[in-house]
């Protein structure tokens, strides 16, 4: 057996990797208390501060303030319409769960007999897309209820924690959401943007809060590590 093979056998896989990193000048991780199989928070970091994906949600909504106007529909409650909207004429809500007292209490996938066509200027689905079981039907309905020239604004978590209640279905990459958008919204002007990097993704998985990272760290955008994807679909006028 050659000398290197004998050395590897003697060292075992763990120390072989350590030796390889040292010899090649590759950095050695210092895990500290990150070496754990349970996160710091199992509730997205809410009890510590602001969940990391919420930082990127704010980023996305800030960029789309101009679109949140007129007659606005929002999933669950109208918080985002209140915070980011301007010249809002009507603020309505939709949810499948009656506990949120929505304007429209129904499954979005089958809202065609409930919400009229071309009824809103803006429909906001904040951190919702991964929870829509019948995804294509829901997204088609979302476009139907928006007026020509109006927008559907949706965001969804990608890397991070699953909801854990068995109702978290779709964690797609930005490219995956682009494919879905082309399928359900043909002929629309759609932009898909990914937010996050390997550090913020690690923090999101571990349940750490936005406040535990710096703005400079959060603002590095690396499409290989999307924490959140934001989608804007504008309905054609003609
Ligand atoms: C994570 S919440 C998103 C909104 C929340 N304000 C936020 O910022 O996290 C997702 C909401 O979508 C609702 N939902 C899930 N599937 C739905 C469907 N098919 N039709 C209508 N609402 C649905 C859920 O009941 C839940 O209240």
Coordinates of C-alpha atoms and ligand atoms in Angstrom, one line a residue:
X1 CA 0.0 0.0 0.0
X2 CA 1.4 3.5 -0.9
X3 CA 2.6 5.7 2.0
X4 CA -0.3 8.2 1.6
X5 CA -2.9 5.5 1.6
X6 CA -1.3 4.0 4.7
X7 CA -1.3 7.5 6.3
X8 CA -5.0 8.0 5.5
X9 CA -5.9 4.6 7.0
X10 CA -3.9 5.5 10.2
X11 CA -5.4 9.0 10.5
X12 CA -9.0 8.0 9.7
X13 CA -11.4 10.2 7.7
X14 CA -11.7 13.0 10.3
X15 CA -8.0 13.7 10.8
X16 CA -7.3 13.1 7.1
X17 CA -9.6 15.9 6.3
X18 CA -8.1 18.1 9.0
X19 CA -4.6 17.4 7.6
X20 CA -5.7 18.1 4.0
X21 CA -7.2 21.5 5.1
X22 CA -3.9 22.4 6.9
X23 CA -1.7 21.3 4.0
X24 CA -3.9 23.1 1.4
X25 CA -4.3 26.2 3.6
X26 CA -8.1 25.8 3.8
X27 CA -9.8 27.4 6.8
X28 CA -10.7 25.2 9.8
X29 CA -14.2 25.8 11.2
X30 CA -14.5 26.9 14.9
X31 CA -18.0 25.6 15.6
X32 CA -18.4 26.9 19.2
X33 CA -22.0 26.4 20.2
X34 CA -23.1 26.2 16.5
X35 CA -22.2 22.5 16.7
X36 CA -25.7 21.4 17.6
X37 CA -28.5 19.4 16.1
X38 CA -31.3 21.5 17.6
X39 CA -31.6 25.2 16.6
X40 CA -31.4 28.1 19.1
X41 CA -35.1 28.7 18.4
X42 CA -37.6 26.4 16.8
X43 CA -39.9 29.4 16.1
X44 CA -37.9 31.2 13.5
X45 CA -36.1 33.3 16.2
X46 CA -39.3 35.3 17.1
X47 CA -38.6 35.0 20.8
X48 CA -35.1 36.5 20.3
X49 CA -35.9 39.3 17.9
X50 CA -36.8 39.7 14.2
X51 CA -36.6 36.5 12.1
X52 CA -34.0 36.8 9.4
X53 CA -36.5 36.3 6.5
X54 CA -38.5 39.3 7.8
X55 CA -35.4 41.6 7.2
X56 CA -35.6 40.6 3.5
X57 CA -39.4 40.9 3.4
X58 CA -39.0 44.5 4.6
X59 CA -36.4 45.0 1.8
X60 CA -38.8 43.6 -0.8
X61 CA -41.8 45.6 0.4
X62 CA -39.8 48.8 0.6
X63 CA -38.9 48.4 -3.0
X64 CA -42.6 48.0 -3.9
X65 CA -44.1 50.8 -1.9
X66 CA -45.3 52.5 -5.0
X67 CA -47.4 49.4 -6.0
X68 CA -49.2 49.2 -2.6
X69 CA -52.0 51.6 -3.4
X70 CA -55.7 51.9 -4.3
X71 CA -57.7 48.8 -3.5
X72 CA -55.4 46.4 -1.7
X73 CA -56.0 42.8 -0.8
X74 CA -53.6 41.1 1.7
X75 CA -53.4 37.5 3.0
X76 CA -54.2 37.1 6.7
X77 CA -54.2 40.6 8.2
X78 CA -53.8 44.1 6.7
X79 CA -50.5 45.0 8.6
X80 CA -48.4 45.4 5.4
X81 CA -51.0 47.5 3.6
X82 CA -51.1 49.8 6.7
X83 CA -47.3 50.0 6.9
X84 CA -46.3 50.2 3.3
X85 CA -49.4 51.4 1.5
X86 CA -50.1 55.0 0.2
X87 CA -53.4 56.4 -1.0
X88 CA -55.1 53.1 0.0
X89 CA -58.8 53.3 -0.9
X90 CA -59.8 49.9 0.4
X91 CA -57.8 47.4 2.5
X92 CA -59.3 43.9 2.4
X93 CA -57.9 40.6 3.7
X94 CA -58.3 36.9 2.7
X95 CA -57.5 33.8 4.7
X96 CA -58.7 30.2 4.8
X97 CA -58.7 30.4 8.6
X98 CA -61.7 32.3 10.2
X99 CA -59.6 33.2 13.3
X100 CA -58.1 36.1 11.4
X101 CA -61.5 37.6 10.7
X102 CA -60.6 38.2 7.0
X103 CA -62.9 40.1 4.6
X104 CA -62.9 36.9 2.4
X105 CA -62.7 33.7 4.4
X106 CA -62.1 31.1 1.8
X107 CA -59.5 28.9 0.1
X108 CA -57.9 31.2 -2.5
X109 CA -57.7 28.2 -4.9
X110 CA -61.5 28.2 -5.2
X111 CA -62.2 31.9 -4.8
X112 CA -63.6 32.3 -8.4
X113 CA -67.2 32.3 -7.2
X114 CA -66.4 34.6 -4.2
X115 CA -64.1 37.4 -5.1
X116 CA -65.0 39.3 -8.3
X117 CA -62.6 39.6 -11.3
X118 CA -60.3 42.6 -11.6
X119 CA -61.3 43.9 -8.1
X120 CA -57.9 45.0 -6.7
X121 CA -54.9 47.2 -7.7
X122 CA -52.6 45.1 -5.5
X123 CA -52.7 41.7 -3.9
X124 CA -50.0 41.0 -1.2
X125 CA -49.2 37.4 -0.2
X126 CA -46.4 37.9 2.4
X127 CA -44.4 34.8 3.2
X128 CA -47.4 32.8 2.0
X129 CA -46.5 31.0 -1.2
X130 CA -45.0 27.9 0.4
X131 CA -48.3 27.3 2.3
X132 CA -50.6 27.3 -0.7
X133 CA -51.4 23.6 -1.1
X134 CA -53.0 24.0 -4.6
X135 CA -50.3 26.4 -5.7
X136 CA -51.2 26.8 -9.4
X137 CA -54.9 27.4 -8.7
X138 CA -54.1 29.9 -6.0
X139 CA -51.7 31.9 -8.1
X140 CA -54.1 31.9 -11.1
X141 CA -56.8 33.2 -8.7
X142 CA -54.4 35.9 -7.4
X143 CA -53.9 37.3 -10.9
X144 CA -57.6 37.0 -11.7
X145 CA -58.7 39.3 -8.8
X146 CA -56.1 42.0 -9.8
X147 CA -57.1 44.7 -12.3
X148 CA -55.1 45.1 -15.6
X149 CA -52.0 47.1 -14.7
X150 CA -52.2 46.0 -11.0
X151 CA -49.7 43.8 -9.2
X152 CA -49.5 40.5 -7.3
X153 CA -46.7 40.8 -4.7
X154 CA -45.6 37.5 -3.1
X155 CA -42.8 36.4 -0.9
X156 CA -41.8 33.0 0.4
X157 CA -39.1 31.5 2.6
X158 CA -36.5 29.2 0.9
X159 CA -33.6 28.3 3.1
X160 CA -34.5 28.3 6.8
X161 CA -36.9 26.4 9.0
X162 CA -40.0 24.7 7.8
X163 CA -43.2 25.6 9.5
X164 CA -43.3 22.2 11.2
X165 CA -47.1 21.8 11.1
X166 CA -47.1 19.8 7.9
X167 CA -48.5 22.6 5.9
X168 CA -45.3 24.0 4.4
X169 CA -45.2 22.6 0.8
X170 CA -43.0 24.6 -1.6
X171 CA -39.5 25.8 -0.9
X172 CA -38.3 26.6 -4.4
X173 CA -35.3 28.4 -5.7
X174 CA -35.8 31.7 -7.6
X175 CA -35.4 29.8 -10.8
X176 CA -38.1 27.4 -9.6
X177 CA -40.5 30.3 -8.9
X178 CA -39.7 31.7 -12.3
X179 CA -40.9 28.4 -13.9
X180 CA -44.1 28.4 -11.8
X181 CA -44.7 32.1 -12.7
X182 CA -44.3 31.3 -16.5
X183 CA -46.8 28.4 -16.1
X184 CA -49.5 30.2 -14.2
X185 CA -49.1 33.8 -15.4
X186 CA -48.2 33.6 -19.1
X187 CA -47.8 37.0 -20.8
X188 CA -47.3 38.9 -17.5
X189 CA -44.3 41.0 -16.6
X190 CA -42.8 39.0 -13.7
X191 CA -39.7 39.7 -11.6
X192 CA -38.3 37.2 -9.2
X193 CA -35.5 38.2 -6.7
X194 CA -33.6 36.1 -4.2
X195 CA -32.3 37.6 -0.9
X196 CA -29.7 36.1 1.5
X197 CA -26.3 34.6 1.8
X198 CA -24.7 31.6 3.5
X199 CA -24.4 33.4 6.9
X200 CA -28.0 34.7 6.9
X201 CA -29.2 31.2 5.7
X202 CA -27.3 29.6 8.6
X203 CA -28.8 32.1 11.1
X204 CA -32.3 31.4 9.6
X205 CA -31.8 27.6 10.0
X206 CA -30.5 28.0 13.5
X207 CA -33.4 30.3 14.5
X208 CA -31.2 33.3 15.2
X209 CA -32.5 36.8 14.9
X210 CA -31.8 39.6 12.4
X211 CA -30.4 41.7 15.3
X212 CA -27.6 39.1 15.9
X213 CA -26.1 39.9 12.4
X214 CA -24.9 43.2 11.1
X215 CA -26.6 45.1 8.2
X216 CA -23.5 44.6 6.1
X217 CA -23.7 40.9 6.7
X218 CA -27.4 40.7 5.9
X219 CA -27.1 42.9 2.7
X220 CA -24.7 40.5 0.9
X221 CA -26.8 38.8 -1.7
X222 CA -25.6 35.4 -2.9
X223 CA -28.1 33.7 -5.2
X224 CA -26.7 30.3 -4.1
X225 CA -28.2 30.8 -0.6
X226 CA -31.7 32.3 -0.9
X227 CA -33.4 32.9 2.4
X228 CA -36.3 34.6 0.9
X229 CA -37.7 34.9 -2.7
X230 CA -39.8 37.9 -3.7
X231 CA -42.1 37.8 -6.7
X232 CA -43.8 40.8 -8.5
X233 CA -46.3 40.0 -11.3
X234 CA -47.8 42.9 -13.2
X235 CA -51.1 42.1 -15.0
X236 CA -51.0 43.3 -18.6
X237 CA -53.2 46.3 -19.4
X238 CA -54.5 44.9 -22.7
Ligands
LIG1 C1 -47.5 32.8 7.1 S1 -49.1 33.5 6.9 C2 -48.6 34.8 6.0 C3 -49.1 36.1 6.4 C4 -48.6 36.7 7.7 N1 -49.1 38.1 7.8 C5 -47.1 36.8 7.7 O1 -46.5 37.9 7.4 O2 -46.4 35.8 8.0 C6 -49.9 32.4 5.7 C7 -51.4 32.5 5.8 O3 -51.9 32.0 4.6 C8 -53.1 31.3 4.9 N2 -53.4 30.4 3.8 C9 -52.8 29.2 3.6 N3 -53.3 28.6 2.5 C10 -54.4 29.4 2.1 C11 -55.3 29.3 1.0 N4 -55.3 28.2 0.2 N5 -56.2 30.3 0.9 C12 -56.3 31.3 1.7 N6 -55.4 31.5 2.8 C13 -54.4 30.5 2.9 C14 -52.9 30.7 6.3 O4 -54.0 30.4 7.0 C15 -52.0 31.8 6.9 O5 -52.8 32.6 7.7

